[in-house]
Short mmCIF file of C-alpha atoms in Angstrom, two decimals:
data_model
loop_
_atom_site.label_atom_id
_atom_site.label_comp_id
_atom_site.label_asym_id
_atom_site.label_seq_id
_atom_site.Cartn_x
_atom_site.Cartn_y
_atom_site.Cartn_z
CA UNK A 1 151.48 127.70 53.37
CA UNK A 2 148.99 130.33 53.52
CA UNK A 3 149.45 133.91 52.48
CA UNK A 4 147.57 137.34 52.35
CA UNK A 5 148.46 138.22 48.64
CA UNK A 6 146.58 141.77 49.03
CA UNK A 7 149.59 142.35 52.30
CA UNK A 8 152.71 141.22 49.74
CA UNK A 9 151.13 143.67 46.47
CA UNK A 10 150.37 146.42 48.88
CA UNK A 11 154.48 146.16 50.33
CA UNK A 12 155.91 145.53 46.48
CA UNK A 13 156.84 141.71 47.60
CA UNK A 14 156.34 137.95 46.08
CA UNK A 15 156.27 134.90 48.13
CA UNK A 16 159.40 134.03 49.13
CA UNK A 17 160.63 130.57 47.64
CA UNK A 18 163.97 130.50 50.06
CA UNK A 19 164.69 131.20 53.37
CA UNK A 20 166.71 134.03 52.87
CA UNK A 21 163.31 135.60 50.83
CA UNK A 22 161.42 134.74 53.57
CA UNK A 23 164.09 137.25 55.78
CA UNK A 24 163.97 139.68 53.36
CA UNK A 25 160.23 139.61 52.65
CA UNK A 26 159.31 139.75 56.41
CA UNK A 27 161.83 142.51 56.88
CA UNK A 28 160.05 144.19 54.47
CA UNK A 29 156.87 143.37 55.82
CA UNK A 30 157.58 145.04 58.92
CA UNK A 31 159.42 148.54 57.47
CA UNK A 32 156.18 148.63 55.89
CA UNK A 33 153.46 148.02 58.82
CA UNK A 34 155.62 148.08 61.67
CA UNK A 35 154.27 145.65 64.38
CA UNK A 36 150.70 145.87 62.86
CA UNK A 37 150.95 142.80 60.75
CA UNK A 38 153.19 139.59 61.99
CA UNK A 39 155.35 138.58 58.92
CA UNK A 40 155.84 135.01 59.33
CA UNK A 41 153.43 132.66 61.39
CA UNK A 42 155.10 129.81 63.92
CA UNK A 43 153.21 127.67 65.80
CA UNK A 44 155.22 125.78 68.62
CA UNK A 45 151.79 124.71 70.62
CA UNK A 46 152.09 121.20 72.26
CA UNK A 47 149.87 120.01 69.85
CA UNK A 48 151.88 120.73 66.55
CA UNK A 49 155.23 121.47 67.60
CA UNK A 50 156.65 118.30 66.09
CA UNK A 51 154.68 119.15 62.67
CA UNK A 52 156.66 123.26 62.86
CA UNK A 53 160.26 120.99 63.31
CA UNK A 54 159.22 119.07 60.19
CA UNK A 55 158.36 121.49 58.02
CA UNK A 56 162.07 122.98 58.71
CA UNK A 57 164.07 120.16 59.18
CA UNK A 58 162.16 118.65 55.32
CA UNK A 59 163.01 121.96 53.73
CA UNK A 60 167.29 121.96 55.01
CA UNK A 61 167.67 118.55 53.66
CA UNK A 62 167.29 116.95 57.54
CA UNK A 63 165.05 113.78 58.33
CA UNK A 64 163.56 112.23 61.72
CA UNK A 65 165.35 109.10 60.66
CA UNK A 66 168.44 107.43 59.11
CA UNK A 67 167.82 104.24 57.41
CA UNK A 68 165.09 103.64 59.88
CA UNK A 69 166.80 104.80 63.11
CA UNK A 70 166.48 108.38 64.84
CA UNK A 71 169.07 110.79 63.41
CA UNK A 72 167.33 113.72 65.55
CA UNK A 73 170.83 115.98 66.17
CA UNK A 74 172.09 116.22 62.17
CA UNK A 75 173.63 119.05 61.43
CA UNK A 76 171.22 119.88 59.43
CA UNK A 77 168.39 119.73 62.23
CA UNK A 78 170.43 121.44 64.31
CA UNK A 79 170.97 124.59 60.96
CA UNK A 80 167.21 124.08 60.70
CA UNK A 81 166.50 124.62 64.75
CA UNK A 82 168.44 127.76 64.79
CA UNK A 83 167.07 129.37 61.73
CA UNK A 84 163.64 128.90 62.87
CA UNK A 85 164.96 130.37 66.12
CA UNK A 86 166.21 133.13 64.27
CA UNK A 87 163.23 133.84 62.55
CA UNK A 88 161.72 134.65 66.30
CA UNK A 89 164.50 136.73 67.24
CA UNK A 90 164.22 139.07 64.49
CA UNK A 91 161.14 139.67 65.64
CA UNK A 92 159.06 138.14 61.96
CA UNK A 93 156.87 135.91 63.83
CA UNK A 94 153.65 135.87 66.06
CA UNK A 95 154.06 137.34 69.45
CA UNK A 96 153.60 134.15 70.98
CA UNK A 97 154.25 131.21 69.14
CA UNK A 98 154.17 128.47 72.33
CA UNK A 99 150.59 129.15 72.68
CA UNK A 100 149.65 130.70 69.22
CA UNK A 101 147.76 127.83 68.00
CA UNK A 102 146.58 127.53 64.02
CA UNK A 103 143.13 129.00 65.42
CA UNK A 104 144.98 131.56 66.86
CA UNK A 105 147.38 132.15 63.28
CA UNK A 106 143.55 132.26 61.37
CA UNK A 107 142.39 134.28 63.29
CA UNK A 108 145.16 136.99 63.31
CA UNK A 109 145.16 136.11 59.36
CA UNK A 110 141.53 136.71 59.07
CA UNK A 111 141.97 140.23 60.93
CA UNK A 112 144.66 141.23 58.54
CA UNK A 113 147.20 141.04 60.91
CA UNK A 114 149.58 137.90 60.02
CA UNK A 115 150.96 138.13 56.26
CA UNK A 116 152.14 134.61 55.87
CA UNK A 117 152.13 131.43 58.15
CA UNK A 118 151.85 127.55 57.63
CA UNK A 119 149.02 125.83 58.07
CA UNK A 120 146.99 122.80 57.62
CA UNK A 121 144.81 121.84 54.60
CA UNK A 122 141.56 122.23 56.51
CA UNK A 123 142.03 125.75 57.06
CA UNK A 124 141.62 126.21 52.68
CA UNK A 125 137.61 125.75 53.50
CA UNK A 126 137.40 127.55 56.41
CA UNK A 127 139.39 130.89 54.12
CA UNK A 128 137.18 130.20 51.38
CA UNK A 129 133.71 130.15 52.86
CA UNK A 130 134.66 133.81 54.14
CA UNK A 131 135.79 135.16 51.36
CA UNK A 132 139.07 136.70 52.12
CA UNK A 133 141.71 137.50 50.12
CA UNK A 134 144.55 134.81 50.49
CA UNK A 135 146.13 132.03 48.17
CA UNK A 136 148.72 129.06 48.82
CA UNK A 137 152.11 128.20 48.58
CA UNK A 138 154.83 125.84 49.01
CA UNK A 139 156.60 125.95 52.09
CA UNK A 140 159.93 127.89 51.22
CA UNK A 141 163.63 125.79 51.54
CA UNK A 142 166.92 126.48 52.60
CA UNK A 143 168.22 128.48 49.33
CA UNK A 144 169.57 126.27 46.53
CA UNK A 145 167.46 122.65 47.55
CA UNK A 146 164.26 121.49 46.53
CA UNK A 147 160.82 122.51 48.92
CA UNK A 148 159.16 119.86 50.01
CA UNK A 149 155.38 119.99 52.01
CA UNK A 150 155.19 118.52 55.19
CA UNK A 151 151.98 115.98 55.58
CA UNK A 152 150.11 113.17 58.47
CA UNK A 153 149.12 110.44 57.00
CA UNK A 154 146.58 107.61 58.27
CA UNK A 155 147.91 104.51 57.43
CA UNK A 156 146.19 101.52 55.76
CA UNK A 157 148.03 98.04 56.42
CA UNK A 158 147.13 94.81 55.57
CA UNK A 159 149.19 91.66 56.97
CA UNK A 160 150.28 88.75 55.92
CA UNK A 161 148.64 85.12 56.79
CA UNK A 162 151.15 82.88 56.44
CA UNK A 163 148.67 79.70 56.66
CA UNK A 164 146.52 81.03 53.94
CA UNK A 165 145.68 78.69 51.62
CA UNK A 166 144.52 80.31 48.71
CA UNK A 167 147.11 84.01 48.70
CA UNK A 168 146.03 84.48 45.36
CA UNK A 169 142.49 84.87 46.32
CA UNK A 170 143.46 87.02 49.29
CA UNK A 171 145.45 89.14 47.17
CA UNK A 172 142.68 89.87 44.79
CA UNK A 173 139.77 90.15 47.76
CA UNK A 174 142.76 92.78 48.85
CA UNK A 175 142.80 94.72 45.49
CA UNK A 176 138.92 94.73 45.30
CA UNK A 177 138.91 95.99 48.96
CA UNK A 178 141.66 99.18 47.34
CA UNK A 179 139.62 99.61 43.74
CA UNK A 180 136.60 99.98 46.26
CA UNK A 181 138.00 102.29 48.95
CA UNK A 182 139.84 105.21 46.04
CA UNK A 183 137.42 104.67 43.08
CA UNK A 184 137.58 108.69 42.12
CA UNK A 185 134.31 109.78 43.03
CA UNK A 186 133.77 107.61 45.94
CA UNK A 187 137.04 108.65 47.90
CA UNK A 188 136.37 112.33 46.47
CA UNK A 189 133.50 112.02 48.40
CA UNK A 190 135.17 111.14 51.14
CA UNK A 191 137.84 113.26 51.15
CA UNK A 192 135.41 116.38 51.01
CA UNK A 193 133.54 115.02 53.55
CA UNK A 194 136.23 114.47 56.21
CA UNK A 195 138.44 117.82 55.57
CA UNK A 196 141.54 115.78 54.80
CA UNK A 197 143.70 116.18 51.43
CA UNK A 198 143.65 112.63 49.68
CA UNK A 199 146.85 111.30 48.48
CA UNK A 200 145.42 110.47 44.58
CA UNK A 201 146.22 112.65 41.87
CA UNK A 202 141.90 111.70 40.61
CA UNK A 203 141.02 112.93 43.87
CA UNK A 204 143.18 115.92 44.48
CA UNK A 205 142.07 117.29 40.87
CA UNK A 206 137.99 116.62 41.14
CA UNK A 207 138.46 118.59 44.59
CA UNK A 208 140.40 121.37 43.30
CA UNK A 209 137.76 122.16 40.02
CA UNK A 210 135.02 121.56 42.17
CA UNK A 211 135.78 123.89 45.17
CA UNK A 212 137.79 126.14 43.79
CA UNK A 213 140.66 125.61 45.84
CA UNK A 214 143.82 127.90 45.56
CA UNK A 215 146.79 127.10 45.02
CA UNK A 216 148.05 123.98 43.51
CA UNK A 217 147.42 121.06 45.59
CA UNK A 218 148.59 118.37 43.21
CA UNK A 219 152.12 120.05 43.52
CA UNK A 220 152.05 120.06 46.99
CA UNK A 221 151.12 116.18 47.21
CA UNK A 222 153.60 115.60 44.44
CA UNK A 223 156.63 116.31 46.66
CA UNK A 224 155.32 115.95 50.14
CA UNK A 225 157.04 113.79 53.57
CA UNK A 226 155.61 112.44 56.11
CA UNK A 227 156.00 112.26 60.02
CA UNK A 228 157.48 108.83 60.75
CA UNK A 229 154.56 108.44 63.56
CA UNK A 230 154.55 104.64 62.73
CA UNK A 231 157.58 104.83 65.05
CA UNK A 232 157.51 102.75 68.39
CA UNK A 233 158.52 105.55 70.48
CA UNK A 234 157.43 108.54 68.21
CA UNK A 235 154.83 109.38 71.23
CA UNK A 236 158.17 110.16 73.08
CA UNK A 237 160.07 111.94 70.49
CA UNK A 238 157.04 114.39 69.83
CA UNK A 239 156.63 115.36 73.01
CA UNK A 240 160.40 115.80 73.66
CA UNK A 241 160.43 118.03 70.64
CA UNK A 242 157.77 120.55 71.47
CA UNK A 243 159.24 120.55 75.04
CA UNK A 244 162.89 121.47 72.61
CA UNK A 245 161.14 124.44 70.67
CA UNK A 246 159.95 125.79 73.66
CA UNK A 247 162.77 125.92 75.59
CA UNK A 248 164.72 127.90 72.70
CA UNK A 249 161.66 130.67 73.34
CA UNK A 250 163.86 131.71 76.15
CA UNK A 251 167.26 131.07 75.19
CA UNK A 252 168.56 127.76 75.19
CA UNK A 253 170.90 126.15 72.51
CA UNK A 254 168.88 124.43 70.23
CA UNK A 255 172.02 122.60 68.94
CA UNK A 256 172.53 121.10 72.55
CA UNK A 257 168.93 120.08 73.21
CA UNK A 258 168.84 118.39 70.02
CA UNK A 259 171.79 116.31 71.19
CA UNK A 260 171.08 115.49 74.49
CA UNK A 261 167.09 113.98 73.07
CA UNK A 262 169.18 112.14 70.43
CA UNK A 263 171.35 110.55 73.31
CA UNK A 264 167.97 110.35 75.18
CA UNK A 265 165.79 108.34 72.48
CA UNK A 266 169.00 106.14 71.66
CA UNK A 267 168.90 104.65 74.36
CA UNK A 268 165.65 103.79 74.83
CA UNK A 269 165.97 102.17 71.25
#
C-alpha cells in the first residue's frame, strides 16, 4: 500500500493498521481537505478487480478456496464485500473506482490528490524516480487479525516422468536448473530488470539497499497470499468478480451476488 506521508503529518494522522483506522483516518482526511484529496484509493477496473476482492477478502480472514474447492460466498467474503462497499459510500474513495485504473490512482497520487491507495510493486520505481514524498505499508485488516499482502505469482512446475530411468539424475539436473535460476545476484538481476518483486529473502534485501526502496518489502513477502489463478476455471471466476464489484457501484447486494456466482461456479465444477 502506498501512502502520501507529507498528507497524514499535515492532518495529525498515522497509517491506519485496521479497518476501523482506515474509517477514521479517511474521515479525517476529508474534515481536513474536503473533496480535494481522495482518502482511500479502490480500483474495481476489469483488469484488477479480482486483485481489490483479494486484498479484502485476505485481510477478514476469507479465501477463494476451501480445501481446494471455491468457497466464494463465506461469510467472511460476503463482511469483506460490504465493507469495501462501505468504504465507497462514505464517500473515502476515488470518484470513480470502475474505471480508475492504478495509472489513474498514480496519477491523482502524484498530483497530491489521493492520500492512500493500494497498489502494485512496480509503481515503487515509477514514485521514486520522481521524487515525491510517499512511503509503504501493509495493507490494513479487519481489527484484531493478522494483515496479510496480496501477490501474482508466475509459476515454475516441473513434472514427473514416470519412465525415467535414472530420477536421481533428473532430480539433481532439476536442482542445478533452481541453484542456476535464484543464485542472489543473478535473479537480483532479474528481478530489477523485469519490475517484479522476487519471492527470496537474498533477493528482496540486495534490491531494497540497492534502490532504496521504502518500506519494508521483506515483511510484505513474509506474510503474503496468492490468487489461486492455477485454477481451471479461475478465467471465469475473475471475470464474474469484477462484473460483482461493479454492480455494488450502483446498489446491489453484494451478499446476494456473491451467492448466486458461488451457485454459478459450483456447478460448472
Amino acid at each position: 500500500m502506498y501512502y502520501n506521508p507529507s498528507i497524514l503529518n499535515e492532518v495529525g494522522v498515522t497509517l491506519p493498521e485496521t479497518w476501523s483506522q482506515v474509517q477514521e483516518v479517511s474521515q479525517a482526511i476529508l474534515d481536513y481537505y474536503g473533496f480535494e484529496v481522495y482518502p482511500w484509493g479502490v480500483n474495481l477496473t476489469t483488469d484488477e478487480g479480482a486483485f481489490t476482492f483479494a486484498c479484502y477478502i485476505y485481510n477478514n480472514g476469507g479465501a477463494f478456496l476451501t480445501d481446494s474447492a471455491w468457497s466464494l460466498n463465506s461469510e467472511e467474503n460476503k463482511a469483506a464485500m460490504t465493507y469495501l462497499s462501505e468504504l465507497i459510500n462514505w464517500g473515502y474513495t476515488n470518484h470513480d473506482p470502475a474505471e480508475d485504473s492504478f495509472d489513474t490512482l498514480l496519477e491523482l497520487f502524484q498530483e497530491g490528490e489521493q492520500a492512500m491507495f493500494i497498489g502494485p510493486y512496480s509503481l515503487d520505481t515509477e514514485l521514486a524516480e520522481t521524487g515525491q514524498s510517499y512511503a509503504v505499508g501493509q495493507l490494513p485488516a479487519n481489527d484484531g487479525l493478522t494483515a496479510c499482502s496480496v501477490g501474482i505469482a508466475s509459476t515454475l512446475a516441473v513434472f514427473a516422468d514416470e519412465a525415467e530411468e535414472n530420477p536421481e539424475a533428473r532430480t539433481e539436473a532439476i536442482a542445478t536448473l533452481l541453484d542456476f535460476l535464484f543464485d542472489a545476484e543473478r535473479y537480483t538481476a532479474l528481478s530489477e530488470a523485469v519490475g517484479l518483486l522476487p519471492v527470496t529473502n537474498t533477493a528482496i534485501s540486495a534490491l531494497t539497499e540497492q534502490r532504496a526502496l521504502s518500506g519494508n518489502w521483506e515483511a510484505v513477502l513474509t506474510n503474503c497470499r496468492f490468487l489461486p489463478r492455477w485454477k481451471d476455471d479461475w478465467d471465469t471466476v475473475n471475470a464474474r468478480l469484477v462484473e460483482l464489484e461493479q454492480t455494488t457501484l450502483i446498489g446491489e447486494d453484494s451478499a446476494a451476488l456473491l451467492d448466486s456466482l458461488q451457485a454459478e461456479i459450483t456447478v460448472q465444477e
